Short mmCIF file of C-alpha atoms in Angstrom, two decimals:
data_model
loop_
_atom_site.label_atom_id
_atom_site.label_comp_id
_atom_site.label_asym_id
_atom_site.label_seq_id
_atom_site.Cartn_x
_atom_site.Cartn_y
_atom_site.Cartn_z
CA MET C 207 49.32 99.45 95.52
CA ASN C 208 49.12 96.53 93.10
CA LYS C 209 50.75 94.28 95.69
CA LEU C 210 48.22 95.37 98.29
CA GLY C 211 45.39 94.56 95.90
CA TYR C 212 46.99 91.19 95.14
CA PHE C 213 47.15 90.45 98.87
CA PHE C 214 43.41 91.04 99.36
CA ALA C 215 42.46 89.29 96.10
CA ALA C 216 44.53 86.16 96.72
CA PRO C 217 46.02 86.18 100.22
CA GLY C 218 47.05 82.53 100.05
CA ASP C 219 49.02 83.02 96.85
CA PHE C 220 50.57 86.22 98.22
CA LEU C 221 51.76 84.56 101.43
CA SER C 222 53.02 81.51 99.54
CA SER C 223 55.00 83.72 97.17
CA ALA C 224 56.41 85.75 100.07
CA TRP C 225 57.44 82.58 101.90
CA ASN C 226 59.18 81.26 98.79
CA ASP C 227 61.14 84.49 98.43
CA ILE C 228 62.14 84.55 102.09
CA SER C 229 63.12 80.88 102.22
CA SER C 230 65.11 81.24 99.00
CA ALA C 231 67.00 84.21 100.42
CA TYR C 232 67.93 82.53 103.69
CA SER C 233 68.71 79.26 101.94
CA SER C 234 71.19 81.10 99.72
CA LEU C 235 72.63 82.82 102.79
CA PHE C 236 73.21 79.45 104.47
CA LYS C 237 74.71 77.90 101.33
CA GLY C 238 77.13 80.78 100.90
CA ALA C 239 78.20 80.87 104.53
CA ILE C 240 78.12 77.32 105.92
CA PHE C 241 77.32 74.47 103.56
CA ASP C 242 75.75 73.80 100.18
CA PRO C 243 74.19 70.30 99.95
CA ALA C 244 74.76 70.34 96.19
CA THR C 245 78.53 70.18 96.77
CA VAL C 246 78.51 66.89 98.70
CA SER C 247 79.79 65.02 95.67
CA GLY C 248 82.03 67.89 94.56
CA THR C 249 85.64 68.75 95.24
CA PRO C 250 86.93 69.60 98.73
CA SER C 251 87.22 73.25 97.73
CA GLN C 252 83.54 73.29 96.74
CA PHE C 253 82.45 71.42 99.88
CA PHE C 254 84.48 73.46 102.39
CA GLY C 255 84.49 76.68 100.38
CA PRO C 256 81.57 78.41 102.16
CA ILE C 257 82.85 77.82 105.69
CA SER C 258 86.35 78.79 104.55
CA ASN C 259 85.01 82.10 103.24
CA THR C 260 83.23 82.69 106.54
CA LEU C 261 86.45 82.13 108.50
CA GLU C 262 88.38 84.50 106.24
CA TYR C 263 85.79 87.25 106.64
CA ALA C 264 85.64 86.66 110.41
CA THR C 265 89.41 86.83 110.99
CA PRO C 266 89.86 90.64 110.86
CA LEU C 267 86.66 91.10 112.86
CA MET C 268 88.12 88.96 115.65
CA PHE C 269 91.13 91.27 115.87
CA GLY C 270 88.92 94.35 115.74
CA GLY C 271 86.46 93.12 118.34
CA LEU C 272 89.30 92.26 120.71
CA ALA C 273 90.83 95.70 120.16
CA ILE C 274 87.61 97.49 121.03
CA SER C 275 87.13 95.22 124.06
CA VAL C 276 90.57 95.97 125.53
CA ALA C 277 90.05 99.71 125.28
CA PHE C 278 86.51 99.52 126.61
CA ARG C 279 87.53 97.47 129.63
CA ALA C 280 89.86 100.35 130.49
CA GLY C 281 86.98 102.81 130.28
CA MET C 282 87.85 104.13 126.81
CA PHE C 283 86.02 103.99 123.50
CA ASN C 284 88.44 103.33 120.65
CA ILE C 285 86.61 104.58 117.60
CA GLY C 286 89.90 105.03 115.75
CA GLY C 287 90.16 101.53 114.38
CA GLN C 288 90.12 102.81 110.81
CA GLY C 289 93.20 104.95 111.30
CA GLN C 290 95.08 102.36 113.32
CA LEU C 291 94.51 99.57 110.81
CA ILE C 292 95.53 101.87 107.95
CA VAL C 293 98.82 102.71 109.68
CA GLY C 294 99.35 99.02 110.38
CA ALA C 295 98.65 98.22 106.74
CA ILE C 296 101.11 100.89 105.59
CA CYS C 297 103.90 99.48 107.76
CA ALA C 298 103.19 95.87 106.77
CA SER C 299 102.96 96.79 103.09
CA TYR C 300 106.26 98.70 103.12
CA VAL C 301 108.12 95.81 104.74
CA GLY C 302 106.34 93.41 102.40
CA PHE C 303 107.50 94.98 99.15
CA SER C 304 110.83 96.54 100.18
CA TRP C 305 112.57 94.15 102.57
CA THR C 306 112.76 91.39 100.00
CA ALA C 307 116.27 90.30 101.05
CA LEU C 308 114.83 88.62 104.14
CA PRO C 309 114.23 84.86 103.91
CA GLY C 310 110.63 83.71 103.49
CA LEU C 311 109.37 82.95 107.00
CA LEU C 312 111.38 85.75 108.59
CA HIS C 313 110.08 88.21 105.99
CA MET C 314 106.48 87.36 106.85
CA ILE C 315 107.11 87.59 110.60
CA VAL C 316 108.82 90.98 110.30
CA ALA C 317 106.00 92.31 108.08
CA VAL C 318 103.40 91.16 110.61
CA LEU C 319 105.33 92.72 113.49
CA ALA C 320 105.67 95.96 111.54
CA GLY C 321 101.89 96.12 111.13
CA ILE C 322 101.37 95.50 114.84
CA VAL C 323 103.91 98.15 115.85
CA GLY C 324 102.38 100.69 113.46
CA GLY C 325 98.93 100.19 114.94
CA MET C 326 100.33 100.27 118.48
CA LEU C 327 102.06 103.60 117.95
CA TYR C 328 98.97 105.18 116.42
CA GLY C 329 96.77 103.86 119.21
CA GLY C 330 99.31 104.68 121.90
CA LEU C 331 99.32 108.30 120.74
CA VAL C 332 95.62 108.47 121.64
CA GLY C 333 96.29 106.97 125.07
CA TRP C 334 99.10 109.45 125.73
CA LEU C 335 96.97 112.44 124.71
CA LYS C 336 94.16 111.28 126.99
CA ALA C 337 96.41 110.49 129.94
CA TYR C 338 98.66 113.56 129.91
CA ARG C 339 96.70 116.19 127.97
CA GLY C 340 93.13 115.33 128.96
CA ALA C 341 92.04 114.92 125.33
CA HIS C 342 88.88 112.88 124.81
CA GLU C 343 89.74 109.66 123.01
CA VAL C 344 86.62 109.72 120.81
CA ILE C 345 87.41 113.17 119.40
CA VAL C 346 91.10 112.37 118.95
CA THR C 347 90.51 109.02 117.25
CA ILE C 348 87.96 110.48 114.84
CA MET C 349 90.45 113.15 113.79
CA LEU C 350 93.28 110.64 113.48
CA ASN C 351 91.07 108.46 111.27
CA TYR C 352 90.90 111.29 108.75
CA VAL C 353 94.63 111.95 109.04
CA ALA C 354 95.50 108.32 108.25
CA PHE C 355 92.89 107.99 105.48
CA PHE C 356 93.95 111.09 103.55
CA PHE C 357 97.64 110.52 104.25
CA LEU C 358 97.32 107.15 102.53
CA GLY C 359 94.97 107.93 99.67
CA SER C 360 95.89 111.50 98.81
CA TRP C 361 99.66 111.45 99.25
CA LEU C 362 101.46 108.24 100.18
CA LEU C 363 100.17 106.04 97.36
CA ASN C 364 101.22 108.69 94.85
CA THR C 365 104.83 108.81 96.00
CA SER C 366 107.59 106.99 94.15
CA VAL C 367 108.29 104.87 97.21
CA PHE C 368 104.84 103.27 97.33
CA HIS C 369 103.17 103.79 93.95
CA ASN C 370 103.06 100.82 91.61
CA PRO C 371 104.26 101.99 88.17
CA ALA C 372 102.29 99.17 86.54
CA ALA C 373 99.02 100.60 87.92
CA ALA C 374 98.84 103.68 85.72
CA GLY C 375 96.33 106.21 86.96
CA GLN C 376 95.47 104.14 90.05
CA ALA C 377 96.45 104.83 93.65
CA ILE C 378 97.82 101.37 94.39
CA SER C 379 101.08 100.42 96.06
CA LYS C 380 103.66 97.96 94.88
CA PRO C 381 102.59 94.38 95.63
CA ALA C 382 104.08 92.62 98.61
CA SER C 383 106.67 89.97 97.92
CA PRO C 384 105.27 86.40 97.98
CA SER C 385 107.61 85.66 100.88
CA ALA C 386 105.72 88.19 103.05
CA VAL C 387 102.21 87.04 102.14
CA LEU C 388 100.27 85.06 104.75
CA PRO C 389 100.17 81.43 103.55
CA HIS C 390 97.02 79.38 103.03
CA LEU C 391 95.89 77.49 106.10
CA PHE C 392 93.92 74.63 104.51
CA GLY C 393 95.48 74.38 101.07
CA ASP C 394 95.66 76.63 98.05
CA SER C 395 92.08 75.94 96.97
CA LEU C 396 90.47 77.29 100.16
CA PHE C 397 90.07 80.97 101.02
CA THR C 398 91.56 80.94 104.53
CA ASP C 399 95.04 82.04 105.54
CA ILE C 400 97.17 81.70 108.64
CA GLY C 401 95.74 84.95 109.96
CA LEU C 402 92.97 82.84 111.51
CA LEU C 403 95.52 81.14 113.78
CA PHE C 404 96.91 84.55 114.74
CA ALA C 405 93.39 85.70 115.62
CA LEU C 406 92.72 82.65 117.81
CA ALA C 407 96.11 83.08 119.49
CA ALA C 408 95.24 86.72 120.16
CA THR C 409 91.94 85.61 121.70
CA PHE C 410 93.73 83.23 124.06
CA GLY C 411 96.20 86.00 124.89
CA VAL C 412 93.54 88.62 125.64
CA ALA C 413 91.53 86.15 127.75
CA TRP C 414 94.66 85.32 129.77
CA PHE C 415 95.55 89.01 129.98
CA PHE C 416 92.23 89.93 131.57
CA LYS C 417 92.02 86.94 133.88
CA ARG C 418 95.58 86.26 134.99
CA SER C 419 97.87 89.25 134.45
CA LYS C 420 98.49 92.13 136.82
CA LEU C 421 98.04 94.68 134.05
CA GLY C 422 94.75 93.06 133.06
CA PHE C 423 93.55 93.39 136.65
CA GLU C 424 94.54 97.06 136.61
CA VAL C 425 92.75 97.61 133.30
CA ARG C 426 89.51 96.22 134.70
CA ALA C 427 89.92 98.23 137.90
CA VAL C 428 90.50 101.48 136.01
CA GLY C 429 87.58 100.78 133.71
CA LEU C 430 85.20 100.20 136.61
CA ARG C 431 86.30 102.91 139.09
CA PRO C 432 89.16 105.17 137.94
CA SER C 433 89.27 107.24 141.14
CA ALA C 434 89.19 104.15 143.35
CA ALA C 435 91.93 102.55 141.25
CA ARG C 436 94.06 105.68 141.62
CA THR C 437 93.48 105.67 145.39
CA ALA C 438 94.59 102.02 145.49
CA GLY C 439 97.92 102.99 143.95
CA ILE C 440 97.26 102.05 140.32
CA ASN C 441 98.89 104.33 137.77
CA VAL C 442 95.80 105.20 135.74
CA ASN C 443 97.74 107.09 133.07
CA ARG C 444 100.02 104.12 132.45
CA VAL C 445 97.04 101.76 132.22
CA GLN C 446 95.26 103.99 129.73
CA ILE C 447 98.31 104.23 127.49
CA ALA C 448 98.98 100.48 127.73
CA SER C 449 95.36 99.69 126.87
CA MET C 450 95.45 101.85 123.76
CA LEU C 451 98.80 100.37 122.75
CA ILE C 452 97.33 96.87 122.91
CA SER C 453 94.12 97.97 121.22
CA GLY C 454 96.04 99.71 118.44
CA GLY C 455 98.26 96.68 117.92
CA LEU C 456 95.24 94.43 117.46
CA MET C 457 93.78 96.92 115.00
CA GLY C 458 97.11 96.90 113.20
CA MET C 459 96.65 93.16 112.69
CA ILE C 460 93.54 93.94 110.66
CA GLY C 461 95.77 96.01 108.40
CA VAL C 462 98.15 93.06 108.13
CA THR C 463 95.42 90.60 107.14
CA GLN C 464 93.90 93.07 104.69
CA THR C 465 97.25 93.75 103.03
CA LEU C 466 99.13 90.46 103.22
CA GLY C 467 96.18 88.08 103.51
CA LEU C 468 93.98 86.33 100.97
CA ALA C 469 91.22 88.91 101.44
CA ASN C 470 93.26 91.46 99.48
CA PRO C 471 91.73 91.81 95.99
CA ASN C 472 94.68 93.78 94.57
CA ASN C 473 97.43 91.17 94.53
CA ASN C 474 98.53 92.10 98.07
CA SER C 475 98.86 95.78 97.22
CA LEU C 476 97.82 98.70 99.38
CA SER C 477 94.82 100.76 98.21
CA PRO C 478 92.86 103.71 99.67
CA ASN C 479 89.90 101.50 100.62
CA ILE C 480 92.02 98.95 102.46
CA ASP C 481 90.06 99.49 105.69
CA ALA C 482 86.75 98.36 104.10
CA GLY C 483 84.86 99.77 107.08
CA LEU C 484 86.26 97.07 109.37
CA GLY C 485 87.28 99.55 112.05
CA PHE C 486 83.65 100.48 112.62
CA THR C 487 82.22 96.99 112.09
CA ALA C 488 84.54 95.85 114.88
CA ILE C 489 82.60 98.06 117.28
CA THR C 490 79.38 96.15 116.59
CA VAL C 491 81.26 92.86 116.96
CA ALA C 492 82.51 93.95 120.38
CA LEU C 493 79.00 95.05 121.35
CA LEU C 494 77.57 91.70 120.35
CA GLY C 495 80.35 89.81 122.13
CA ARG C 496 79.84 91.86 125.31
CA THR C 497 83.58 92.72 125.20
CA LYS C 498 84.39 89.16 126.28
CA PRO C 499 87.21 87.56 124.22
CA TRP C 500 85.38 84.38 123.27
CA GLY C 501 82.12 86.25 122.88
CA VAL C 502 83.92 88.39 120.31
CA VAL C 503 85.01 85.27 118.42
CA TRP C 504 81.43 83.99 118.11
CA ALA C 505 80.18 87.43 117.12
CA ALA C 506 82.90 87.69 114.47
CA LEU C 507 81.97 84.27 113.10
CA LEU C 508 78.33 85.35 112.86
CA PHE C 509 79.21 88.56 111.04
CA GLY C 510 81.65 86.67 108.82
CA ALA C 511 78.92 84.20 107.90
CA LEU C 512 76.57 87.05 107.03
CA GLU C 513 79.22 88.63 104.80
CA ALA C 514 80.13 85.36 103.10
CA GLY C 515 76.52 84.32 102.54
CA GLY C 516 75.35 87.77 101.54
CA ALA C 517 77.12 87.64 98.18
CA LEU C 518 75.41 84.39 97.18
CA MET C 519 72.09 85.65 98.50
CA GLN C 520 72.38 88.67 96.23
CA THR C 521 73.20 86.67 93.10
CA GLN C 522 70.84 83.72 93.59
CA ALA C 523 67.87 85.24 95.43
CA GLN C 524 68.22 88.77 94.01
CA VAL C 525 68.24 90.26 97.52
CA SER C 526 70.23 93.46 97.99
CA ILE C 527 73.48 93.01 99.88
CA GLU C 528 72.50 95.97 102.09
CA ILE C 529 69.99 93.70 103.85
CA ILE C 530 73.02 92.12 105.57
CA THR C 531 73.83 95.46 107.19
CA VAL C 532 70.23 95.72 108.37
CA MET C 533 70.43 92.22 109.85
CA GLN C 534 73.66 93.06 111.66
CA ALA C 535 72.11 96.19 113.14
CA LEU C 536 69.01 94.33 114.30
CA ILE C 537 71.12 91.61 115.91
CA VAL C 538 73.09 94.19 117.90
CA ILE C 539 69.91 96.05 118.90
CA PHE C 540 68.14 92.97 120.21
CA VAL C 541 71.19 91.48 121.94
CA ALA C 542 72.98 94.54 123.35
CA ALA C 543 70.19 97.08 123.80
CA PRO C 544 68.31 95.36 126.68
CA GLN C 545 71.39 95.44 128.93
CA LEU C 546 72.09 99.02 127.87
CA VAL C 547 68.56 100.08 128.84
CA GLN C 548 68.96 98.38 132.22
CA GLU C 549 72.19 100.28 132.87
CA ILE C 550 70.56 103.59 131.89
CA PHE C 551 67.74 103.02 134.38
CA ARG C 552 70.26 101.88 137.02
CA LEU C 553 72.20 105.13 136.63
CA ARG C 554 69.00 107.15 136.71
CA ALA C 555 67.87 105.42 139.90
CA HIS C 556 71.28 106.08 141.47
CA LYS C 557 71.03 109.80 140.69
CA ILE C 558 67.58 109.92 142.27
CA ASP C 559 68.91 108.17 145.39
CA THR C 560 71.80 110.65 145.66
CA GLY C 561 69.65 113.70 145.06
CA GLY C 562 70.82 114.18 141.48
CA LYS C 563 74.53 114.28 142.43
CA GLY C 564 76.85 111.63 141.15
CA ASP C 565 79.66 110.01 143.08
CA GLU C 566 83.14 110.16 141.60
CA ASN C 567 83.69 106.57 142.71
CA THR C 568 80.63 105.42 140.78
CA PRO C 569 81.63 104.06 137.37
CA ALA C 570 80.09 105.15 134.12
CA PRO C 571 77.25 102.89 132.96
CA ASP C 572 78.70 99.80 131.34
CA PRO C 573 76.29 98.03 128.98
CA PHE C 574 78.41 94.88 128.82
CA HIS C 575 79.13 93.68 132.35
CA THR C 576 78.16 94.53 135.89
CA THR C 577 80.16 96.61 138.31
CA ASP C 578 80.39 93.85 140.89
CA THR C 579 83.86 93.87 142.47
CA THR C 580 84.18 90.12 141.88
CA ASN C 581 84.60 90.96 138.20
CA VAL C 582 87.73 92.92 139.07
CA ALA C 583 89.24 90.43 141.46
CA GLY C 584 89.82 87.77 138.86
CA GLY C 585 86.25 86.93 137.92
CA GLU C 586 84.84 86.35 134.48
CA ALA C 587 86.97 87.71 131.67
#
């Protein structure tokens, strides 16, 4: 009420004060995410630190966005990223702290592959249940999220195999050997590891997969018209399982980066909160990127910048970090919602034209790309 009275008593001062607060908040966001002019004469770590932090935050989101995109292109909604990345993290962590006899580079490679395989198996289980038992992937993945979360936090981290004796009273695993940890990409002073290169390589791979490979063609065909794809001789069950295997493997890479990467705050140990909500944030990244591989990269960079700059915005401008979540939600609403609304009205118009009866060859509404057959026959990926 006092602020309302202040607005009417001195509107110019009120607006000036509001502008100063807003500009200070966004200035701090930019400085924390991209570049701080005050560091021009500083050290390289100070100058490149903000953009390095953005890249590190964006790396797991690239993997997650790609994972959601692969499943969605096959007509499935992989909401089980949390469980898949946890299983991937468990496998990578175990190899990281137990297989210490392996030489340095080989140890890291095996740990990374273990994380990928763990995520693939957990995701492939969902694909198998959907293909051969008719289970809905959303229900199954939600349940498997809980299984993985409580398996890790309530039991595994308290076993003698995983529990770190030095962390008395804490559910933390033994730290990974330095030979298994992902090395710095731009020097020890910058907060970016080699996981970024893995993420970019995965982006190239997924883009090629959709545009050039036979299986990628089949994935797009099944996602657009499952019954038509089956009539054309495509093994829909095999495609669904393969899509969830790939999606789970990419989610497993989030577990690898969270466990063996520089983002781990616990000295490369496994903890119950290792997922950090990334499995669900990846869904919004995929939405924003329209399930296109390079669109996902740009969306992940945007979300990474918001995360990196949000911390400085909170400390310097005294703005709650939760405002970043609000900004992310608004971005998705304004970018993805218009196309979604168009698809809803398109489906509604189709039902009116067919007398309220759907056609089994008509695909479910896709808010990310059209159902033009040129998109299947090697069009835009």
